Amino acid sequence: MTPPTTYSQWLDCLQSIKSETTDEEIMLSMELGSIEWTPGVAERFVQKIYETMEVRLKIASDQFQTGLNRSGNDETLLVTAILLMRKRLAYLMRLASLPALPEEVRDALKKILMEFADTAQKSLEESAKTDRTGQSKVTIRNNPITDFHKMERTYGNSMPKKIQTPLKVELESKEMGLSKRRRVIWK
Amino acid sequence: MSDSQISYANLDYIENSLSALNSGVSHLTDQVSSVNLDLYEVRTNLEQLIQEFQEYVKKDLLGKNLQLAETRIVKVRQEIESDFGHYGEVRRRVTGILQAVDVGLVKKETVANASEEHMLSSPRYWLAPCLISLSAWLSNNKELADKSMMEALRRDSEKTALFFTLVTRRGGRYQASSEWLNHYLGLQNPEELEREIVVMIDGFTNGIFGPDARSKCGQQIESWITELSQKVGFVEEQNAQWKVALESKIEEQDIDMYPYLADYSPTWEKLKSSLEGAKLHENIHDYFEDIFSQEVSPSKTIAFAVDAMLDTLITKFDEEELPLRKEERLLSLIIEQSGNEGHAQTLFNNEKSLEERVSFTQLLTNFAMQPEISNASLTTQKFSIAWSKEWIKNAHDDITADNRASVPSEIAIEIKQWNGVTETGENEEELVKSLERHVDREKKLLFSEVKFKGAHYIGMIATIMFIYMGFSTPILLFLAIFSAGYVYLGYKEMQKRKAKISQIAKEQFENDKILLRATLAEVVDWRQEYAKEDANASKVSDLLEAVNPEQYSFSRYGNARAILS
C-alpha cells in the first residue's frame, strides 16, 4: 500500500483503522506516510486522529469488558483478556507515535493512552478486591495493562518482515545447527 | 588648449545629464515595478474590503429590522389588548359561571344579572348571547335561553355550536352534546374549514366526547379525507404542502465549519444548501421522535379538560383579532430570524396556520408542524402525524431525491486568478502542480515585462559608437565607459526586479498552496459529513412506518368500552 501523503489518503487510512480492517498493513503505510502540516489541514487532521483513537479505545474497552465477563474466575481467560487489551493499546501507541505527527500531538495522544491504561488498571485492581482468595489481584498486578508500551514492537513491526518459505526455514535451521530429527520425550 | 576646455565642459555636462537620466529612469522603473507587483495585493484587499463592507451593511440592516420588529410587536400586543380587552371579561365569565355552579356558591340571580351586563358592553360579539343563554339554562329560563341561543347562532353559528357541544358534554348531557356536534359537523366543508375546528379534533383525540359523538367524529374525519383524496391532483397538492412544511425545519448551516470552502469555492452555495438539506433528515426525525416520545398527561376530570378547551375556543379564534394576530406572528418570526425580513415573510406565507379557512389536510399539516400557532394539543399533533404519515413519507422521499440530485459532483476552487476542480478532494497533488504551473506562468508574464527601456538601447548604441570613434578620438572612450555603465546599471536593475518577482511568486505559491490544501481538506470532510447526514434519510421513514392512527384517539373520560371491529 502506498504511504499516505494527502489529507484524503490519510482519512482513508484512519477510516480503515476505525473499522479494524487490515490493521497491520495500514499502520505500516501510515508509519511511512507524511502530511503537510499547514493551517486548515492540521486542525482537521488532529481532530480526525483523536476521533479514530476514541473509536478504537471504545472498541478495546468494550471487548475487554466482554473478555472479563467471560473469564469469570478463570485466571487464564483473565490474563488472555489483559494481554489482548495490551495488544490493542500497543497498536494505538503506534498510531500515537506516527512520525508524520508533530511532537506535541504525539505527546498528547500518548498521554491519553497512558491515562486510559492507568484508569483501566486501577478499576481492575479495585474490582479484584472482592476476590477473597487474592488470586485475581496477584494476576492483575503481575500482568498490568499499563505495560502495554513495552510490547509496542511485538505487535506488528514497522520494518517489512522477511518472507519465510519452507526452504529458507530449513536452511536457517541448518545454519543454527538444528537437525530435522524427531524429539523423543523419555518418561 | 581649446580642445581641453571643450572636453572638460562637455564631460561635466554629459555626466550630469546621464546621472539625472539614470536616476529618473530608475525612479520610474521602481514605480512601475511596484505598481505591477502590488497589483494582486491591491485587488485582493479591495475584494476583501468590498466583502466586509457588504457584510457590515447587511448586519446593520438586520439589526435595524430586529429592533423595529421588537418595538412593533409590543405595540401590536397593546393594540390587541386595548381593542379586544373587554372581551376578556366575557371570556372569563364563561368558565367562571360553570365552575361556580359546580360548587354551588353563587346565586342564580347574580349569574343572570352579571351575564346581561356583558350583552350591553360587547355588541357583535358571539360569546355574549352564549353567556346569557348559559345563565338562563342554569336558571331554568327556557324562553330566554332559546332566544339568546338563536342570537348567538346568528352571530357565529359554528363557534356557538362547538361551544354548546362542549358545555353540554361538561354537564353530562350526551344526547344534547351529540346533537350540537351533528349541527357543527353539518356546517363544515372539508375544503374550507375554520381554524377553531382544532377544538373539535382535540375533543376527539383527548376522549372528551361521549361514545356516540366520538364515533361520529371518527367517521367524519375519514369521510373528509376520502372526499379530499378523490380530487384531481390531491396527491401532488399533499406532496407540495408537506414539502413546504418539512422544509421549514431546515436550519442554516454554520459557515464556520467550512471557512476555506466558503471563501475559495464558487460552488459553496450549492454545497451549503445540499448539506442543509441532508441535515434536514435528522431534524425531521428528531422533531417527530420528540413528539411521539412525550407522554400525554390527561386532565384530572372532564370538567378541567372541557374548561381548557373552552378557553382555547373563546380566546384564540376570533376573526376580528385575526389581522393583528397575523401581524404579531410575522413580527415574532422576524425576531426569530434575527431581523431577516425576507426569510420571515417566506416562513409566514408557508405557515398558513392563521388563514381564515383551509382544507382539512392543511389543518392536519398545521397541527403537526405548528401546534403552538394552530393551538393543537400534543394528542392532536400525534394524531395528525399518524393520519398524514403516507403523505409525509412521500414528501420526504421527494425532498431526499431533490437534495441528492442537487449535490454538485464537481467542486470548483478559485484562489485569486487560479481555477481548479475536484470531486472528492483526492486530486491534491494534481491541483498543487496545476497551481504551480499557474504561478510559473504569471511569473513568466511579469518577467516578460522586465526588459531594457529605450534609453538603455540608446546607451548600448552610444557605447558601440563611442568605442568605434574612440579609436580616432580617445576622449570618447570615457563616454563609452559611462554609457556602458548606464547599460550595466539597467541590467542589474532588471536582475534585481526579476529576483524580487521570483521571491514574490514563490511566496504566493506557498500561500496559495496552503489555501488549496485547506480547501481540499474541507472538501473531503464535507463529502464525509454529507454521506453521514444523508444516511439518516431512512430513519424518518422507519419512524413513521411504526406509527398507527388508531393509537392516537382515546376514550379517556367515557365509561363505554371501544369495540374494535
PDB file of C-alpha atoms in Angstrom, chain B residues 114-366:
ATOM      1  CA  ALA B 114     -73.795  39.554  35.515  1.00  0.00           C
ATOM      2  CA  SER B 115     -74.380  37.937  32.108  1.00  0.00           C
ATOM      3  CA  GLU B 116     -76.888  40.522  30.882  1.00  0.00           C
ATOM      4  CA  GLU B 117     -74.490  43.406  31.580  1.00  0.00           C
ATOM      5  CA  HIS B 118     -71.970  41.915  29.183  1.00  0.00           C
ATOM      6  CA  MET B 119     -74.526  41.720  26.404  1.00  0.00           C
ATOM      7  CA  LEU B 120     -74.645  45.532  26.530  1.00  0.00           C
ATOM      8  CA  SER B 121     -70.908  46.073  26.658  1.00  0.00           C
ATOM      9  CA  SER B 122     -69.958  43.655  23.839  1.00  0.00           C
ATOM     10  CA  PRO B 123     -72.025  44.337  20.725  1.00  0.00           C
ATOM     11  CA  ARG B 124     -71.478  41.964  17.781  1.00  0.00           C
ATOM     12  CA  TYR B 125     -69.570  39.521  19.976  1.00  0.00           C
ATOM     13  CA  TRP B 126     -70.929  35.965  19.618  1.00  0.00           C
ATOM     14  CA  LEU B 127     -69.986  34.901  23.146  1.00  0.00           C
ATOM     15  CA  ALA B 128     -72.158  37.489  24.956  1.00  0.00           C
ATOM     16  CA  PRO B 129     -75.541  35.887  23.954  1.00  0.00           C
ATOM     17  CA  CYS B 130     -73.987  32.452  24.606  1.00  0.00           C
ATOM     18  CA  LEU B 131     -73.260  33.610  28.149  1.00  0.00           C
ATOM     19  CA  ILE B 132     -76.871  34.770  28.627  1.00  0.00           C
ATOM     20  CA  SER B 133     -78.157  31.512  27.192  1.00  0.00           C
ATOM     21  CA  LEU B 134     -75.918  29.573  29.553  1.00  0.00           C
ATOM     22  CA  SER B 135     -77.053  31.511  32.613  1.00  0.00           C
ATOM     23  CA  ALA B 136     -80.723  31.241  31.509  1.00  0.00           C
ATOM     24  CA  TRP B 137     -80.288  27.489  31.115  1.00  0.00           C
ATOM     25  CA  LEU B 138     -78.800  27.270  34.593  1.00  0.00           C
ATOM     26  CA  SER B 139     -81.767  29.330  35.946  1.00  0.00           C
ATOM     27  CA  ASN B 140     -84.293  27.108  34.102  1.00  0.00           C
ATOM     28  CA  ASN B 141     -85.422  30.054  31.929  1.00  0.00           C
ATOM     29  CA  LYS B 142     -86.019  28.170  28.672  1.00  0.00           C
ATOM     30  CA  GLU B 143     -87.528  31.071  26.773  1.00  0.00           C
ATOM     31  CA  LEU B 144     -84.544  33.378  27.383  1.00  0.00           C
ATOM     32  CA  ALA B 145     -82.122  30.524  26.787  1.00  0.00           C
ATOM     33  CA  ASP B 146     -83.650  29.784  23.354  1.00  0.00           C
ATOM     34  CA  LYS B 147     -83.815  33.447  22.384  1.00  0.00           C
ATOM     35  CA  SER B 148     -80.226  34.219  23.265  1.00  0.00           C
ATOM     36  CA  MET B 149     -79.059  30.967  21.704  1.00  0.00           C
ATOM     37  CA  MET B 150     -80.697  31.985  18.414  1.00  0.00           C
ATOM     38  CA  GLU B 151     -78.900  35.323  18.598  1.00  0.00           C
ATOM     39  CA  ALA B 152     -75.599  33.588  19.254  1.00  0.00           C
ATOM     40  CA  LEU B 153     -76.149  31.277  16.272  1.00  0.00           C
ATOM     41  CA  ARG B 154     -76.930  34.289  14.123  1.00  0.00           C
ATOM     42  CA  ARG B 155     -73.690  35.982  15.145  1.00  0.00           C
ATOM     43  CA  ASP B 156     -71.461  32.916  14.674  1.00  0.00           C
ATOM     44  CA  SER B 157     -73.156  29.595  14.168  1.00  0.00           C
ATOM     45  CA  GLU B 158     -70.014  27.431  14.053  1.00  0.00           C
ATOM     46  CA  LYS B 159     -68.426  28.710  17.244  1.00  0.00           C
ATOM     47  CA  THR B 160     -71.783  28.654  19.049  1.00  0.00           C
ATOM     48  CA  ALA B 161     -72.403  25.032  18.044  1.00  0.00           C
ATOM     49  CA  LEU B 162     -68.948  23.999  19.178  1.00  0.00           C
ATOM     50  CA  PHE B 163     -69.362  25.985  22.401  1.00  0.00           C
ATOM     51  CA  PHE B 164     -72.592  24.210  23.309  1.00  0.00           C
ATOM     52  CA  THR B 165     -71.172  20.825  22.277  1.00  0.00           C
ATOM     53  CA  LEU B 166     -68.537  21.295  24.936  1.00  0.00           C
ATOM     54  CA  VAL B 167     -70.786  22.864  27.577  1.00  0.00           C
ATOM     55  CA  THR B 168     -73.404  20.119  27.292  1.00  0.00           C
ATOM     56  CA  ARG B 169     -70.682  17.463  27.386  1.00  0.00           C
ATOM     57  CA  ARG B 170     -69.346  19.099  30.527  1.00  0.00           C
ATOM     58  CA  GLY B 171     -72.770  18.796  32.065  1.00  0.00           C
ATOM     59  CA  GLY B 172     -73.032  15.115  31.081  1.00  0.00           C
ATOM     60  CA  ARG B 173     -75.842  15.768  28.537  1.00  0.00           C
ATOM     61  CA  TYR B 174     -74.619  13.242  25.952  1.00  0.00           C
ATOM     62  CA  GLN B 175     -77.689  13.441  23.709  1.00  0.00           C
ATOM     63  CA  ALA B 176     -77.588  17.252  23.518  1.00  0.00           C
ATOM     64  CA  SER B 177     -73.833  17.244  23.028  1.00  0.00           C
ATOM     65  CA  SER B 178     -74.133  14.755  20.162  1.00  0.00           C
ATOM     66  CA  GLU B 179     -76.846  16.882  18.503  1.00  0.00           C
ATOM     67  CA  TRP B 180     -74.799  20.052  18.787  1.00  0.00           C
ATOM     68  CA  LEU B 181     -71.816  18.222  17.327  1.00  0.00           C
ATOM     69  CA  ASN B 182     -74.018  16.991  14.454  1.00  0.00           C
ATOM     70  CA  HIS B 183     -75.091  20.542  13.829  1.00  0.00           C
ATOM     71  CA  TYR B 184     -71.479  21.710  13.875  1.00  0.00           C
ATOM     72  CA  LEU B 185     -70.283  18.950  11.533  1.00  0.00           C
ATOM     73  CA  GLY B 186     -73.140  19.723   9.163  1.00  0.00           C
ATOM     74  CA  LEU B 187     -71.817  23.245   8.764  1.00  0.00           C
ATOM     75  CA  GLN B 188     -68.366  22.088   7.718  1.00  0.00           C
ATOM     76  CA  ASN B 189     -66.879  21.921   4.271  1.00  0.00           C
ATOM     77  CA  PRO B 190     -63.617  19.881   4.305  1.00  0.00           C
ATOM     78  CA  GLU B 191     -62.065  22.223   1.773  1.00  0.00           C
ATOM     79  CA  GLU B 192     -62.763  25.354   3.793  1.00  0.00           C
ATOM     80  CA  LEU B 193     -62.606  24.664   7.482  1.00  0.00           C
ATOM     81  CA  GLU B 194     -62.276  27.300  10.146  1.00  0.00           C
ATOM     82  CA  ARG B 195     -59.341  27.283  12.493  1.00  0.00           C
ATOM     83  CA  GLU B 196     -61.403  26.526  15.598  1.00  0.00           C
ATOM     84  CA  ILE B 197     -62.043  23.000  14.324  1.00  0.00           C
ATOM     85  CA  VAL B 198     -58.875  22.155  16.249  1.00  0.00           C
ATOM     86  CA  VAL B 199     -61.082  22.227  19.343  1.00  0.00           C
ATOM     87  CA  MET B 200     -63.290  19.517  17.914  1.00  0.00           C
ATOM     88  CA  ILE B 201     -60.283  17.409  16.889  1.00  0.00           C
ATOM     89  CA  ASP B 202     -58.779  17.948  20.351  1.00  0.00           C
ATOM     90  CA  GLY B 203     -62.073  16.805  21.863  1.00  0.00           C
ATOM     91  CA  PHE B 204     -61.959  13.699  19.698  1.00  0.00           C
ATOM     92  CA  THR B 205     -58.305  12.808  20.274  1.00  0.00           C
ATOM     93  CA  ASN B 206     -58.400  13.551  24.002  1.00  0.00           C
ATOM     94  CA  GLY B 207     -61.519  11.458  24.548  1.00  0.00           C
ATOM     95  CA  ILE B 208     -63.746  14.354  25.657  1.00  0.00           C
ATOM     96  CA  PHE B 209     -66.808  13.369  23.648  1.00  0.00           C
ATOM     97  CA  GLY B 210     -69.169  10.570  24.531  1.00  0.00           C
ATOM     98  CA  PRO B 211     -69.101   7.251  22.646  1.00  0.00           C
ATOM     99  CA  ASP B 212     -71.673   8.348  20.071  1.00  0.00           C
ATOM    100  CA  ALA B 213     -70.014  11.691  19.337  1.00  0.00           C
ATOM    101  CA  ARG B 214     -66.578  10.098  19.238  1.00  0.00           C
ATOM    102  CA  SER B 215     -67.689   7.562  16.690  1.00  0.00           C
ATOM    103  CA  LYS B 216     -69.314  10.323  14.595  1.00  0.00           C
ATOM    104  CA  CYS B 217     -66.101  12.365  14.690  1.00  0.00           C
ATOM    105  CA  GLY B 218     -64.003   9.407  13.578  1.00  0.00           C
ATOM    106  CA  GLN B 219     -66.351   8.670  10.677  1.00  0.00           C
ATOM    107  CA  GLN B 220     -66.462  12.336   9.705  1.00  0.00           C
ATOM    108  CA  ILE B 221     -62.675  12.625   9.613  1.00  0.00           C
ATOM    109  CA  GLU B 222     -62.430   9.531   7.437  1.00  0.00           C
ATOM    110  CA  SER B 223     -65.111  10.769   5.072  1.00  0.00           C
ATOM    111  CA  TRP B 224     -63.395  14.183   4.764  1.00  0.00           C
ATOM    112  CA  ILE B 225     -60.112  12.574   3.882  1.00  0.00           C
ATOM    113  CA  THR B 226     -61.816  10.252   1.385  1.00  0.00           C
ATOM    114  CA  GLU B 227     -63.647  13.181  -0.170  1.00  0.00           C
ATOM    115  CA  LEU B 228     -60.489  15.259  -0.461  1.00  0.00           C
ATOM    116  CA  SER B 229     -58.385  12.402  -1.788  1.00  0.00           C
ATOM    117  CA  GLN B 230     -60.802  11.872  -4.689  1.00  0.00           C
ATOM    118  CA  LYS B 231     -59.999  15.330  -6.001  1.00  0.00           C
ATOM    119  CA  VAL B 232     -57.748  15.506  -9.074  1.00  0.00           C
ATOM    120  CA  GLY B 233     -54.206  16.499  -8.119  1.00  0.00           C
ATOM    121  CA  PHE B 234     -54.736  15.711  -4.434  1.00  0.00           C
ATOM    122  CA  VAL B 235     -51.541  13.649  -4.132  1.00  0.00           C
ATOM    123  CA  GLU B 236     -49.435  16.354  -5.781  1.00  0.00           C
ATOM    124  CA  GLU B 237     -51.014  19.004  -3.597  1.00  0.00           C
ATOM    125  CA  GLN B 238     -50.308  16.984  -0.457  1.00  0.00           C
ATOM    126  CA  ASN B 239     -46.713  16.418  -1.507  1.00  0.00           C
ATOM    127  CA  ALA B 240     -46.187  20.103  -2.160  1.00  0.00           C
ATOM    128  CA  GLN B 241     -47.896  21.052   1.117  1.00  0.00           C
ATOM    129  CA  TRP B 242     -45.810  18.668   3.183  1.00  0.00           C
ATOM    130  CA  LYS B 243     -42.617  19.533   1.357  1.00  0.00           C
ATOM    131  CA  VAL B 244     -43.073  23.161   2.355  1.00  0.00           C
ATOM    132  CA  ALA B 245     -43.886  22.117   5.916  1.00  0.00           C
ATOM    133  CA  LEU B 246     -40.892  19.791   6.218  1.00  0.00           C
ATOM    134  CA  GLU B 247     -38.524  22.273   4.601  1.00  0.00           C
ATOM    135  CA  SER B 248     -39.451  24.802   7.262  1.00  0.00           C
ATOM    136  CA  LYS B 249     -37.287  22.666   9.565  1.00  0.00           C
ATOM    137  CA  ILE B 250     -34.133  23.430   7.560  1.00  0.00           C
ATOM    138  CA  GLU B 251     -31.566  25.151   9.714  1.00  0.00           C
ATOM    139  CA  GLU B 252     -28.976  27.466   8.292  1.00  0.00           C
ATOM    140  CA  GLN B 253     -25.529  25.880   8.014  1.00  0.00           C
ATOM    141  CA  ASP B 254     -22.833  27.319  10.203  1.00  0.00           C
ATOM    142  CA  ILE B 255     -20.295  28.723   7.722  1.00  0.00           C
ATOM    143  CA  ASP B 256     -17.528  28.499  10.365  1.00  0.00           C
ATOM    144  CA  MET B 257     -17.338  24.759   9.748  1.00  0.00           C
ATOM    145  CA  TYR B 258     -16.024  25.268   6.218  1.00  0.00           C
ATOM    146  CA  PRO B 259     -14.372  28.716   6.082  1.00  0.00           C
ATOM    147  CA  TYR B 260     -11.998  27.923   3.210  1.00  0.00           C
ATOM    148  CA  LEU B 261     -14.716  26.450   1.016  1.00  0.00           C
ATOM    149  CA  ALA B 262     -16.877  29.490   1.703  1.00  0.00           C
ATOM    150  CA  ASP B 263     -14.041  31.782   0.614  1.00  0.00           C
ATOM    151  CA  TYR B 264     -12.458  29.849  -2.238  1.00  0.00           C
ATOM    152  CA  SER B 265     -15.164  27.736  -3.851  1.00  0.00           C
ATOM    153  CA  PRO B 266     -17.711  29.231  -6.248  1.00  0.00           C
ATOM    154  CA  THR B 267     -19.715  26.025  -5.639  1.00  0.00           C
ATOM    155  CA  TRP B 268     -20.055  26.822  -1.916  1.00  0.00           C
ATOM    156  CA  GLU B 269     -23.687  27.999  -2.069  1.00  0.00           C
ATOM    157  CA  LYS B 270     -24.736  24.694  -3.644  1.00  0.00           C
ATOM    158  CA  LEU B 271     -22.673  22.725  -1.133  1.00  0.00           C
ATOM    159  CA  LYS B 272     -24.173  24.687   1.713  1.00  0.00           C
ATOM    160  CA  SER B 273     -27.760  24.165   0.643  1.00  0.00           C
ATOM    161  CA  SER B 274     -27.155  20.452  -0.093  1.00  0.00           C
ATOM    162  CA  LEU B 275     -25.725  19.901   3.369  1.00  0.00           C
ATOM    163  CA  GLU B 276     -28.567  21.857   4.970  1.00  0.00           C
ATOM    164  CA  GLY B 277     -30.958  19.624   3.023  1.00  0.00           C
ATOM    165  CA  ALA B 278     -29.177  16.486   4.204  1.00  0.00           C
ATOM    166  CA  LYS B 279     -29.210  17.688   7.809  1.00  0.00           C
ATOM    167  CA  LEU B 280     -32.963  18.123   7.471  1.00  0.00           C
ATOM    168  CA  HIS B 281     -33.398  14.320   7.815  1.00  0.00           C
ATOM    169  CA  GLU B 282     -32.008  14.386  11.334  1.00  0.00           C
ATOM    170  CA  ASN B 283     -34.038  17.498  12.206  1.00  0.00           C
ATOM    171  CA  ILE B 284     -37.282  15.923  10.995  1.00  0.00           C
ATOM    172  CA  HIS B 285     -36.514  12.629  12.692  1.00  0.00           C
ATOM    173  CA  ASP B 286     -35.736  14.360  15.998  1.00  0.00           C
ATOM    174  CA  TYR B 287     -38.837  16.537  15.703  1.00  0.00           C
ATOM    175  CA  PHE B 288     -41.205  13.575  15.190  1.00  0.00           C
ATOM    176  CA  GLU B 289     -39.404  11.385  17.687  1.00  0.00           C
ATOM    177  CA  ASP B 290     -39.657  14.101  20.295  1.00  0.00           C
ATOM    178  CA  ILE B 291     -43.412  14.381  19.711  1.00  0.00           C
ATOM    179  CA  PHE B 292     -44.032  10.653  19.958  1.00  0.00           C
ATOM    180  CA  SER B 293     -41.789  10.194  22.975  1.00  0.00           C
ATOM    181  CA  GLN B 294     -43.703  12.791  25.029  1.00  0.00           C
ATOM    182  CA  GLU B 295     -46.307  11.422  27.356  1.00  0.00           C
ATOM    183  CA  VAL B 296     -49.805  12.869  27.301  1.00  0.00           C
ATOM    184  CA  SER B 297     -50.879  13.892  30.781  1.00  0.00           C
ATOM    185  CA  PRO B 298     -54.694  13.906  30.879  1.00  0.00           C
ATOM    186  CA  SER B 299     -56.686  16.413  32.923  1.00  0.00           C
ATOM    187  CA  LYS B 300     -57.983  15.276  36.284  1.00  0.00           C
ATOM    188  CA  THR B 301     -61.643  15.371  35.281  1.00  0.00           C
ATOM    189  CA  ILE B 302     -63.789  16.011  32.251  1.00  0.00           C
ATOM    190  CA  ALA B 303     -64.627  19.466  33.695  1.00  0.00           C
ATOM    191  CA  PHE B 304     -60.962  20.535  33.695  1.00  0.00           C
ATOM    192  CA  ALA B 305     -60.462  19.170  30.206  1.00  0.00           C
ATOM    193  CA  VAL B 306     -63.545  20.928  28.781  1.00  0.00           C
ATOM    194  CA  ASP B 307     -62.732  24.214  30.553  1.00  0.00           C
ATOM    195  CA  ALA B 308     -59.280  24.217  28.956  1.00  0.00           C
ATOM    196  CA  MET B 309     -60.831  23.633  25.536  1.00  0.00           C
ATOM    197  CA  LEU B 310     -63.470  26.312  26.109  1.00  0.00           C
ATOM    198  CA  ASP B 311     -60.680  28.725  26.991  1.00  0.00           C
ATOM    199  CA  THR B 312     -58.957  27.924  23.721  1.00  0.00           C
ATOM    200  CA  LEU B 313     -62.183  28.233  21.725  1.00  0.00           C
ATOM    201  CA  ILE B 314     -63.177  31.611  23.109  1.00  0.00           C
ATOM    202  CA  THR B 315     -59.748  33.254  23.194  1.00  0.00           C
ATOM    203  CA  LYS B 316     -57.839  32.149  20.126  1.00  0.00           C
ATOM    204  CA  PHE B 317     -60.111  32.169  17.113  1.00  0.00           C
ATOM    205  CA  ASP B 318     -61.932  35.492  16.798  1.00  0.00           C
ATOM    206  CA  GLU B 319     -61.797  36.832  13.241  1.00  0.00           C
ATOM    207  CA  GLU B 320     -61.833  40.448  14.397  1.00  0.00           C
ATOM    208  CA  GLU B 321     -58.467  39.911  16.055  1.00  0.00           C
ATOM    209  CA  LEU B 322     -57.017  37.974  13.128  1.00  0.00           C
ATOM    210  CA  PRO B 323     -55.281  40.865  11.254  1.00  0.00           C
ATOM    211  CA  LEU B 324     -53.491  41.877  14.432  1.00  0.00           C
ATOM    212  CA  ARG B 325     -52.694  38.258  15.300  1.00  0.00           C
ATOM    213  CA  LYS B 326     -51.179  37.822  11.821  1.00  0.00           C
ATOM    214  CA  GLU B 327     -49.056  40.922  12.238  1.00  0.00           C
ATOM    215  CA  GLU B 328     -47.939  39.724  15.650  1.00  0.00           C
ATOM    216  CA  ARG B 329     -46.920  36.366  14.175  1.00  0.00           C
ATOM    217  CA  LEU B 330     -44.971  37.956  11.315  1.00  0.00           C
ATOM    218  CA  LEU B 331     -43.127  40.225  13.742  1.00  0.00           C
ATOM    219  CA  SER B 332     -42.288  37.323  16.023  1.00  0.00           C
ATOM    220  CA  LEU B 333     -40.900  35.443  13.002  1.00  0.00           C
ATOM    221  CA  ILE B 334     -38.736  38.458  12.099  1.00  0.00           C
ATOM    222  CA  ILE B 335     -37.391  38.414  15.669  1.00  0.00           C
ATOM    223  CA  GLU B 336     -36.814  34.635  15.464  1.00  0.00           C
ATOM    224  CA  GLN B 337     -34.930  35.089  12.176  1.00  0.00           C
ATOM    225  CA  SER B 338     -32.724  37.824  13.698  1.00  0.00           C
ATOM    226  CA  GLY B 339     -34.120  40.582  11.501  1.00  0.00           C
ATOM    227  CA  ASN B 340     -34.158  38.696   8.179  1.00  0.00           C
ATOM    228  CA  GLU B 341     -37.471  40.053   6.860  1.00  0.00           C
ATOM    229  CA  GLY B 342     -37.426  38.145   3.586  1.00  0.00           C
ATOM    230  CA  HIS B 343     -36.943  34.775   5.241  1.00  0.00           C
ATOM    231  CA  ALA B 344     -39.545  35.588   7.911  1.00  0.00           C
ATOM    232  CA  GLN B 345     -42.075  36.590   5.228  1.00  0.00           C
ATOM    233  CA  THR B 346     -41.465  33.311   3.331  1.00  0.00           C
ATOM    234  CA  LEU B 347     -41.934  31.289   6.513  1.00  0.00           C
ATOM    235  CA  PHE B 348     -45.078  33.253   7.340  1.00  0.00           C
ATOM    236  CA  ASN B 349     -46.509  32.692   3.846  1.00  0.00           C
ATOM    237  CA  ASN B 350     -45.778  28.978   4.121  1.00  0.00           C
ATOM    238  CA  GLU B 351     -47.304  28.554   7.567  1.00  0.00           C
ATOM    239  CA  LYS B 352     -50.983  29.016   6.666  1.00  0.00           C
ATOM    240  CA  SER B 353     -51.824  28.491  10.339  1.00  0.00           C
ATOM    241  CA  LEU B 354     -53.507  31.866  10.545  1.00  0.00           C
ATOM    242  CA  GLU B 355     -55.511  31.526   7.348  1.00  0.00           C
ATOM    243  CA  GLU B 356     -59.247  32.044   7.918  1.00  0.00           C
ATOM    244  CA  ARG B 357     -60.312  28.914   6.064  1.00  0.00           C
ATOM    245  CA  VAL B 358     -58.161  25.985   4.993  1.00  0.00           C
ATOM    246  CA  SER B 359     -58.654  22.384   3.877  1.00  0.00           C
ATOM    247  CA  PHE B 360     -58.744  19.566   6.407  1.00  0.00           C
ATOM    248  CA  THR B 361     -55.448  18.121   5.223  1.00  0.00           C
ATOM    249  CA  GLN B 362     -53.783  21.546   5.504  1.00  0.00           C
ATOM    250  CA  LEU B 363     -55.157  21.687   9.045  1.00  0.00           C
ATOM    251  CA  LEU B 364     -53.558  18.338   9.800  1.00  0.00           C
ATOM    252  CA  THR B 365     -50.248  19.713   8.485  1.00  0.00           C
ATOM    253  CA  ASN B 366     -50.608  22.806  10.654  1.00  0.00           C
TER     254      ASN B 366
END
